[in-house]
Amino acid sequence: MSSLISGSEIAQHDNRDSCWIIVHSKVYDVTEFLDEHPGGSKIILKYAGKDATEAYEPIHPPDAITTNLPIEKHIGAVDPNTVAKVVKEVTEEDKRREALMAARPPLDEILNLHDFEAIAKQLLTPKAWAYYSSASDDEITIRENRAAFQRVWFRPRVLRDVTNVDWSTTILGQKSSLPVYISATALGKLGHPDGEINLTRAAGKHGVIQMIPTLASCSFDEIVDAAIPGQPLFLQLYVNRDREITKRYVQHAEKRGVKGLFITVDAPQLGRREKDMRMKFVDDGAGAKVQEGQKDVQKDQGVARAISSFIDPSLSWKDIAWFKSITTMPIILKGVATPEDALLAYDSGVQGIVLSNHGGRQLDTSRSGLENLIDIVAALKSRGPWPNPNFSIFVDGGVRRASDALKALALGASAVGIGRGFLYSFSSYGQEGVERAIQILRDEFEMNMRLLGARNLSELVPEMVDASALRAHVGVTPPDNLYEQTYQSLKTADFKNKL
């Protein structure tokens, strides 16, 4: 076959029996892959014999197709002069979003992380918003994650010289300008064409640590290549049923300089996120490099379930020793929720845990990470002096303010993770939005630490907070007006036709 393939030849392969597509000017035979595609065959067949790049790019890492398709299915390069690209129809909804983009407030009018969320809600496509904002079942836990912080009250100290305050820290031995890391969130290109690289560039510029998601829209190497020399990065890992794939991925990350491995342990399968499921977003396709070996994909369950069926539900405590044998990176278990499991983690020799309920996206009515923190710190004190420099506790879920982070730190956390807050910042304003979010947090840390009477993070002590109401879930939570403005209530099933 010639080095360049004509559009007319490609157009002949436009059906289920012979399906070729063009992605990034290369031609691929995906006929045998149709029924294995996590997003179903329908979206691929829509572009059979045509250029599928525009549909492919927002959801897949650039190397997803080359990784998942055998080399003999890589047909060759396309003759660009012979192919008419599929032109996406500009809908009224697209025009509305374009007008909203032009009408966004200037960044200096963005005063808090809630503002980013409110703007992203208007700018994102309904399907993208459903995926990003959704939580499991009745979405009680996602709301509780936020409400828990309002049940902890400060006990500030006064008459301390707070001319200089310092909120910098080290996280797993890596310097950070904030006691906050960017927690992993999937499919960043749904919110912005540059996806997770917005986070990487902003984090490198401002000394913040980013956790790379397994299910990023950008490839792992793209993200690492966008980092500045010496920039610390962590890796979030969903464990593949095929452990050899996991081993290669982890060891490649270590070779590329990743400084911490966060193994997600609260997702033997993903929760039912009904906003996402109602959108049937999976029809638009989804994929990621580490999804090899997926079976029994439920293609009507929303994008989250479709892109994650490779996750190994057999993952157990006995596997910790194997992870320790394949990497020297610090190992953190992400998704611990009880003192019993915190002690098992400590005794297994890992370097820390994240008190997390997956942003409310897994087991609904799970307690918040903040509420679990008190019991878990108390349990870990039974293992010796606390804090322990060799074991870290992180908290994520619901963090929107520096004051939230300070409450968690005072109660024993080493640092906190923020996921959606940064996700919405780049969905609204790209890299500049992330930089603005970091600056907002810095300003809030400076003000709150001065008012609290803490000149550095070591001066944050449990006596600076009153957490006595933390477990009282009814009648003691002040209204959180900013959050309620952006929270979208669940809907029940609706009639197809209105009478």
C-alpha positions as CSV (number, residue, x, y, z in Angstrom):
1,M,0.0,0.0,0.0
2,S,1.3,3.5,-0.8
3,S,2.6,5.7,1.9
4,L,-0.3,8.0,1.6
5,I,-3.9,6.7,1.5
6,S,-6.6,8.5,-0.4
7,G,-9.8,9.6,1.1
8,S,-11.8,7.7,-1.5
9,E,-10.1,4.5,-0.5
10,I,-10.8,5.1,3.2
11,A,-14.4,6.0,2.4
12,Q,-15.0,2.5,1.1
13,H,-14.5,1.1,4.6
14,D,-17.5,2.7,6.2
15,N,-19.4,-0.2,7.7
16,R,-19.4,-2.8,10.4
17,D,-17.7,-5.4,8.2
18,S,-14.8,-3.1,7.3
19,C,-14.4,0.0,9.4
20,W,-11.5,2.4,9.0
21,I,-11.2,5.8,10.7
22,I,-8.7,8.6,10.6
23,V,-7.2,10.0,13.8
24,H,-4.5,12.6,13.8
25,S,-3.9,12.1,10.1
26,K,-3.3,8.3,10.5
27,V,-5.6,5.6,9.2
28,Y,-6.7,2.7,11.5
29,D,-8.7,-0.5,10.9
30,V,-10.9,-0.7,13.9
31,T,-13.3,-3.4,12.6
32,E,-12.4,-6.0,15.2
33,F,-12.4,-3.3,18.0
34,L,-15.9,-2.2,17.4
35,D,-17.6,-4.4,20.1
36,E,-14.7,-3.9,22.5
37,H,-14.8,-0.1,22.4
38,P,-15.8,1.1,25.9
39,G,-18.1,3.7,24.4
40,G,-19.8,1.2,22.1
41,S,-19.6,0.7,18.4
42,K,-22.2,3.4,17.5
43,I,-19.8,6.3,17.9
44,I,-17.1,4.7,15.9
45,L,-19.4,3.7,13.1
46,K,-20.6,7.3,12.9
47,Y,-17.1,8.2,11.7
48,A,-16.4,5.0,9.6
49,G,-14.5,6.0,6.5
50,K,-14.1,9.5,7.8
51,D,-11.9,11.7,10.0
52,A,-12.8,11.0,13.7
53,T,-10.1,13.2,15.3
54,E,-12.5,15.9,16.6
55,A,-14.6,13.3,18.4
56,Y,-11.6,11.3,19.6
57,E,-9.5,14.1,21.1
58,P,-11.5,15.4,24.0
59,I,-11.8,12.1,25.7
60,H,-8.9,9.9,24.7
61,P,-5.2,10.3,25.4
62,P,-3.3,10.8,22.1
63,D,-1.7,7.3,22.3
64,A,-4.9,5.4,23.3
65,I,-5.6,4.1,19.8
66,T,-1.9,3.2,19.0
67,T,-1.7,1.4,22.4
68,N,-4.9,-0.6,22.1
69,L,-4.8,-1.5,18.4
70,P,-2.4,-4.2,17.2
71,I,0.3,-2.7,14.9
72,E,-1.1,-4.6,11.9
73,K,-4.3,-2.5,12.2
74,H,-2.3,0.7,11.7
75,I,-2.9,1.2,8.0
76,G,-0.8,4.2,7.2
77,A,-0.9,8.0,6.7
78,V,-3.7,9.8,5.0
79,D,-3.4,12.0,1.9
80,P,-4.7,15.3,3.5
81,N,-5.6,16.7,0.1
82,T,-8.2,14.0,-0.5
83,V,-10.1,13.9,2.8
84,A,-12.9,16.3,3.8
85,K,-13.0,16.6,7.6
86,V,-16.3,16.0,9.4
87,V,-17.6,19.4,10.3
88,K,-19.2,19.5,13.6
89,E,-22.6,21.1,13.5
90,V,-22.8,24.3,15.4
91,T,-25.9,24.1,17.5
92,E,-27.8,26.8,19.3
93,E,-26.4,25.4,22.5
94,D,-22.8,25.9,21.1
95,K,-23.6,29.4,20.2
96,R,-25.0,30.1,23.7
97,R,-21.8,28.8,25.3
98,E,-19.7,30.8,23.0
99,A,-21.6,33.9,24.0
100,L,-21.1,33.0,27.7
101,M,-17.4,32.5,27.2
102,A,-17.2,36.0,25.8
103,A,-19.2,37.3,28.8
104,R,-17.2,35.6,31.5
105,P,-16.3,37.9,34.4
106,P,-12.6,39.0,34.4
107,L,-10.4,36.8,36.6
108,D,-9.9,39.6,39.1
109,E,-13.6,39.4,39.9
110,I,-13.3,35.7,40.7
111,L,-13.1,35.8,44.5
112,N,-13.3,32.1,45.6
113,L,-13.4,28.6,44.3
114,H,-17.2,28.6,44.3
115,D,-17.2,31.2,41.6
116,F,-15.3,28.9,39.3
117,E,-17.8,26.2,39.9
118,A,-20.8,28.5,39.1
119,I,-19.1,29.6,35.8
120,A,-18.2,26.1,34.8
121,K,-21.7,24.9,35.3
122,Q,-22.8,27.4,32.7
123,L,-20.0,26.9,30.2
124,L,-19.6,23.1,30.2
125,T,-21.8,21.0,27.9
126,P,-24.6,19.3,29.8
127,K,-22.9,15.9,29.4
128,A,-19.6,17.2,30.7
129,W,-21.2,18.9,33.7
130,A,-23.1,15.7,34.5
131,Y,-19.9,13.7,34.5
132,Y,-17.9,16.2,36.5
133,S,-20.5,17.1,39.1
134,S,-22.3,13.8,39.6
135,A,-22.1,11.7,42.7
136,S,-23.5,8.4,43.7
137,D,-27.2,7.5,44.5
138,D,-28.9,10.3,46.4
139,E,-25.8,12.4,46.5
140,I,-25.9,12.7,50.3
141,T,-22.2,12.1,50.8
142,I,-21.1,14.8,48.3
143,R,-23.1,17.3,50.2
144,E,-22.0,16.0,53.6
145,N,-18.3,16.4,52.5
146,R,-18.9,20.1,52.3
147,A,-21.2,20.4,55.3
148,A,-18.8,18.7,57.6
149,F,-16.4,21.6,57.4
150,Q,-19.1,24.0,58.6
151,R,-19.6,22.0,61.8
152,V,-16.0,22.6,63.0
153,W,-15.4,26.0,64.6
154,F,-12.2,27.9,65.1
155,R,-10.8,28.8,68.5
156,P,-8.3,31.6,67.5
157,R,-5.4,32.8,69.7
158,V,-4.7,36.5,69.9
159,L,-1.8,38.9,70.6
160,R,0.7,36.9,68.7
161,D,3.1,38.6,66.3
162,V,1.7,37.4,62.9
163,T,3.6,39.9,60.8
164,N,5.1,36.9,58.9
165,V,3.1,33.7,58.4
166,D,4.3,30.7,56.4
167,W,1.9,28.1,55.0
168,S,4.5,26.2,52.9
169,T,5.1,22.5,53.8
170,T,6.6,19.3,52.5
171,I,4.3,16.5,51.3
172,L,5.9,13.0,51.1
173,G,9.3,14.8,51.3
174,Q,8.5,17.1,48.4
175,K,8.3,20.9,48.9
176,S,5.0,22.5,48.3
177,S,4.0,26.2,48.5
178,L,0.6,25.1,49.9
179,P,-0.5,22.4,52.3
180,V,-2.7,21.4,49.3
181,Y,-2.2,19.1,46.4
182,I,-4.2,18.8,43.2
183,S,-6.2,15.6,43.5
184,A,-6.7,13.4,40.5
185,T,-9.9,14.0,38.4
186,A,-10.6,12.2,35.1
187,L,-11.1,13.3,31.5
188,G,-9.9,16.9,31.8
189,K,-10.4,17.6,28.0
190,L,-14.1,17.5,28.5
191,G,-13.6,20.9,30.3
192,H,-10.8,22.4,28.2
193,P,-8.9,21.4,25.1
194,D,-5.6,21.3,27.0
195,G,-7.0,19.1,29.7
196,E,-4.8,18.2,32.7
197,I,-1.8,20.1,31.2
198,N,-3.5,23.3,32.5
199,L,-2.9,21.9,36.0
200,T,0.7,20.8,35.3
201,R,1.8,24.1,34.0
202,A,0.1,26.1,36.7
203,A,1.4,23.8,39.4
204,G,4.9,24.0,38.2
205,K,4.8,27.8,38.1
206,H,3.5,28.1,41.6
207,G,5.1,25.2,43.5
208,V,2.0,23.0,43.9
209,I,2.0,19.2,43.5
210,Q,-0.3,17.6,41.0
211,M,-1.6,14.1,41.2
212,I,-1.8,12.6,37.7
213,P,-5.0,10.6,37.1
214,T,-5.0,7.1,35.6
215,L,-8.0,8.2,33.5
216,A,-6.6,11.5,32.3
217,S,-7.5,12.8,28.9
218,C,-3.9,13.6,28.2
219,S,-1.4,10.8,28.2
220,F,0.9,10.2,31.2
221,D,4.0,11.2,29.2
222,E,2.3,14.4,27.8
223,I,1.6,15.5,31.4
224,V,5.1,14.7,32.6
225,D,6.7,16.4,29.6
226,A,4.7,19.6,30.4
227,A,6.3,19.8,33.9
228,I,9.3,22.0,34.6
229,P,12.6,20.3,35.7
230,G,12.4,19.1,39.2
231,Q,8.6,19.6,39.5
232,P,7.2,16.9,41.8
233,L,4.3,14.9,40.6
234,F,2.2,12.1,42.2
235,L,0.3,9.3,40.4
236,Q,-3.2,8.1,41.2
237,L,-3.6,4.4,40.2
238,Y,-6.6,2.3,39.4
239,V,-5.3,-1.3,39.5
240,N,-5.8,-3.2,36.3
241,R,-7.0,-6.9,36.3
242,D,-3.8,-7.5,34.2
243,R,-1.1,-6.9,36.8
244,E,1.6,-6.8,34.2
245,I,-0.1,-3.7,32.7
246,T,-0.1,-2.1,36.2
247,K,3.5,-3.1,36.8
248,R,4.6,-1.5,33.5
249,Y,2.6,1.7,34.2
250,V,3.9,2.1,37.8
251,Q,7.5,1.4,36.9
252,H,7.4,3.8,33.9
253,A,6.0,6.5,36.2
254,E,8.9,5.9,38.7
255,K,11.4,6.1,35.9
256,R,9.9,9.4,34.8
257,G,10.4,10.8,38.3
258,V,7.0,10.5,39.9
259,K,7.4,10.9,43.7
260,G,4.4,9.2,45.1
261,L,2.0,6.3,44.2
262,F,-1.6,6.8,45.4
263,I,-3.5,3.5,45.0
264,T,-7.3,4.0,44.8
265,V,-8.7,1.3,47.2
266,D,-12.4,2.4,47.4
267,A,-13.4,1.5,43.8
268,P,-13.7,-2.2,43.2
269,Q,-16.4,-1.0,40.9
270,L,-17.6,2.6,40.4
271,G,-20.7,3.9,42.0
272,R,-24.0,4.7,40.2
273,R,-23.7,8.4,39.3
274,E,-27.2,9.0,38.0
275,K,-26.7,12.4,36.5
276,D,-24.0,10.8,34.3
277,M,-26.1,7.7,33.6
278,R,-29.1,9.7,32.4
279,M,-27.0,11.5,29.9
280,K,-25.9,8.2,28.2
281,F,-22.6,10.0,27.7
282,V,-21.0,6.7,26.9
283,D,-22.5,7.0,23.4
284,D,-19.9,9.7,22.6
285,G,-17.0,7.3,23.3
286,A,-14.4,7.1,26.0
287,G,-11.1,5.5,26.6
288,A,-7.8,5.5,28.3
289,K,-4.4,3.8,27.9
290,V,-4.7,1.5,30.9
291,Q,-8.1,0.1,30.0
292,E,-6.7,-2.9,28.1
293,G,-8.5,-6.1,28.9
294,Q,-11.9,-4.6,29.7
295,K,-14.8,-7.1,29.6
296,D,-18.5,-6.9,30.1
297,V,-18.7,-3.2,29.6
298,Q,-22.0,-1.7,30.6
299,K,-22.5,0.7,27.8
300,D,-25.7,2.3,29.3
301,Q,-24.1,3.2,32.6
302,G,-22.5,6.5,31.8
303,V,-19.0,7.4,30.9
304,A,-17.6,6.7,34.4
305,R,-18.6,3.0,34.4
306,A,-17.6,2.4,30.8
307,I,-14.1,3.7,31.1
308,S,-13.4,1.9,34.3
309,S,-14.4,-1.7,33.8
310,F,-10.7,-2.7,33.7
311,I,-10.4,-2.1,37.5
312,D,-9.6,-5.2,39.5
313,P,-12.2,-6.0,42.1
314,S,-10.0,-8.6,43.7
315,L,-7.5,-6.0,45.0
316,S,-6.8,-6.8,48.6
317,W,-4.4,-6.4,51.5
318,K,-2.2,-9.3,50.3
319,D,-1.3,-7.2,47.2
320,I,0.5,-4.5,49.2
321,A,3.6,-6.6,49.4
322,W,3.5,-6.9,45.6
323,F,3.3,-3.2,45.1
324,K,6.2,-2.7,47.5
325,S,8.2,-5.2,45.4
326,I,7.7,-3.3,42.1
327,T,8.4,0.3,43.2
328,T,10.4,2.3,45.7
329,M,8.0,5.2,45.5
330,P,6.1,6.1,48.7
331,I,2.8,4.1,48.6
332,I,-0.4,5.9,49.8
333,L,-3.8,4.1,50.0
334,K,-6.5,6.4,48.7
335,G,-10.0,5.8,50.0
336,V,-9.5,4.6,53.6
337,A,-12.5,5.3,55.8
338,T,-12.2,3.5,59.2
339,P,-9.7,3.3,62.0
340,E,-9.5,-0.5,61.4
341,D,-8.3,-0.1,57.9
342,A,-6.0,2.8,58.9
343,L,-4.2,0.5,61.3
344,L,-4.0,-2.3,58.7
345,A,-2.4,0.3,56.3
346,Y,0.1,1.4,58.9
347,D,1.0,-2.2,59.8
348,S,1.4,-3.1,56.1
349,G,4.3,-0.6,55.8
350,V,2.8,1.9,53.4
351,Q,3.7,5.5,53.8
352,G,0.2,7.0,54.3
353,I,-3.5,7.0,53.6
354,V,-6.0,9.4,52.1
355,L,-9.3,9.7,54.0
356,S,-11.6,10.0,51.0
357,N,-14.9,8.8,49.8
358,H,-14.1,9.6,46.1
359,G,-15.7,13.0,46.2
360,G,-19.0,11.3,47.1
361,R,-19.0,9.3,43.9
362,Q,-18.8,5.8,45.5
363,L,-20.7,4.5,48.5
364,D,-23.4,7.1,49.3
365,T,-23.9,8.0,53.0
366,S,-20.2,7.3,53.7
367,R,-18.9,9.7,56.3
368,S,-16.7,12.6,55.2
369,G,-12.9,12.3,55.4
370,L,-12.9,15.1,57.9
371,E,-15.3,13.3,60.2
372,N,-13.2,10.1,59.9
373,L,-10.0,12.0,60.7
374,I,-10.6,12.3,64.5
375,D,-11.2,8.6,65.0
376,I,-8.3,7.6,62.7
377,V,-5.8,9.9,64.4
378,A,-6.8,8.5,67.8
379,A,-6.3,4.9,66.5
380,L,-2.9,5.6,65.0
381,K,-1.7,7.1,68.3
382,S,-1.9,3.5,69.6
383,R,1.0,2.6,67.3
384,G,3.4,5.1,68.9
385,P,4.2,8.8,69.1
386,W,2.1,11.0,66.8
387,P,2.5,12.7,64.4
388,N,4.7,10.1,62.8
389,P,7.2,11.5,60.2
390,N,7.0,8.1,58.3
391,F,3.2,8.0,57.9
392,S,1.0,10.7,56.5
393,I,-2.8,11.3,56.6
394,F,-4.3,13.2,53.8
395,V,-8.0,14.3,53.5
396,D,-10.0,15.2,50.4
397,G,-13.6,15.9,49.6
398,G,-15.5,19.2,49.9
399,V,-12.4,21.4,50.3
400,R,-13.2,24.8,48.9
401,R,-11.5,27.2,51.2
402,A,-8.1,27.6,53.0
403,S,-10.1,27.6,56.2
404,D,-11.3,24.0,55.4
405,A,-7.6,22.9,54.9
406,L,-6.6,24.6,58.2
407,K,-9.3,22.7,60.1
408,A,-8.1,19.4,58.7
409,L,-4.5,20.2,59.4
410,A,-5.3,21.2,63.0
411,L,-7.1,17.9,63.5
412,G,-4.0,15.9,62.3
413,A,-4.0,15.8,58.5
414,S,-0.6,16.3,56.7
415,A,-2.2,18.0,53.7
416,V,-5.5,18.1,51.8
417,G,-6.4,17.3,48.2
418,I,-8.6,19.5,46.0
419,G,-10.0,18.0,42.9
420,R,-13.2,19.6,41.5
421,G,-12.1,23.1,42.6
422,F,-9.1,23.0,40.3
423,L,-11.0,21.1,37.6
424,Y,-13.7,23.8,37.4
425,S,-11.0,26.6,37.4
426,F,-9.4,25.3,34.2
427,S,-12.8,24.4,32.7
428,S,-13.7,28.1,33.1
429,Y,-10.4,29.9,32.4
430,G,-7.7,27.4,31.4
431,Q,-4.3,27.6,33.0
432,E,-4.9,31.2,34.1
433,G,-7.9,29.9,36.1
434,V,-5.8,27.4,37.9
435,E,-3.2,30.1,38.7
436,R,-6.0,32.4,40.0
437,A,-7.3,29.5,42.2
438,I,-3.9,29.0,43.7
439,Q,-3.6,32.7,44.4
440,I,-7.0,32.8,46.0
441,L,-6.0,30.0,48.3
442,R,-2.7,31.8,49.2
443,D,-4.6,34.9,50.1
444,E,-7.0,32.9,52.2
445,F,-4.2,31.0,54.0
446,E,-2.5,34.3,54.9
447,M,-5.6,35.9,56.3
448,N,-6.9,32.9,58.1
449,M,-3.5,32.0,59.7
450,R,-3.1,35.6,61.0
451,L,-6.6,35.6,62.4
452,L,-6.1,32.2,63.9
453,G,-2.8,33.2,65.5
454,A,-0.8,30.5,63.7
455,R,2.5,31.7,62.3
456,N,3.3,28.4,60.6
457,L,1.7,25.1,60.1
458,S,3.4,23.5,63.1
459,E,1.4,26.0,65.3
460,L,-1.9,24.5,64.1
461,V,-2.9,22.4,67.0
462,P,-6.2,20.6,67.9
463,E,-7.0,23.2,70.5
464,M,-7.4,25.8,67.8
465,V,-10.6,24.1,66.6
466,D,-13.9,22.9,68.2
467,A,-15.0,19.7,66.5
468,S,-17.5,18.7,69.1
469,A,-20.4,19.2,66.7
470,L,-18.8,17.3,63.8
471,R,-20.8,14.1,64.4
472,A,-24.1,15.9,64.8
473,H,-25.5,15.7,61.3
474,V,-28.9,17.4,61.9
475,G,-29.7,21.0,62.9
476,V,-26.2,22.4,63.5
477,T,-24.9,23.0,60.0
478,P,-25.0,26.7,58.9
479,P,-26.4,27.2,55.4
480,D,-23.7,27.2,52.8
481,N,-25.2,29.7,50.3
482,L,-22.4,29.7,47.7
483,Y,-22.3,25.9,47.5
484,E,-26.1,25.6,47.3
485,Q,-26.2,28.0,44.4
486,T,-24.0,25.6,42.4
487,Y,-25.3,22.3,43.6
488,Q,-27.7,20.8,41.1
489,S,-30.5,18.7,42.7
490,L,-31.1,15.2,41.4
491,K,-34.0,14.7,39.0
492,T,-36.4,11.7,38.7
493,A,-37.4,10.0,35.5
494,D,-39.3,12.3,33.1
495,F,-41.9,11.8,30.4
496,K,-40.6,11.8,26.8
497,N,-43.5,14.1,25.8
498,K,-45.1,16.8,27.8
499,L,-48.9,16.8,27.6
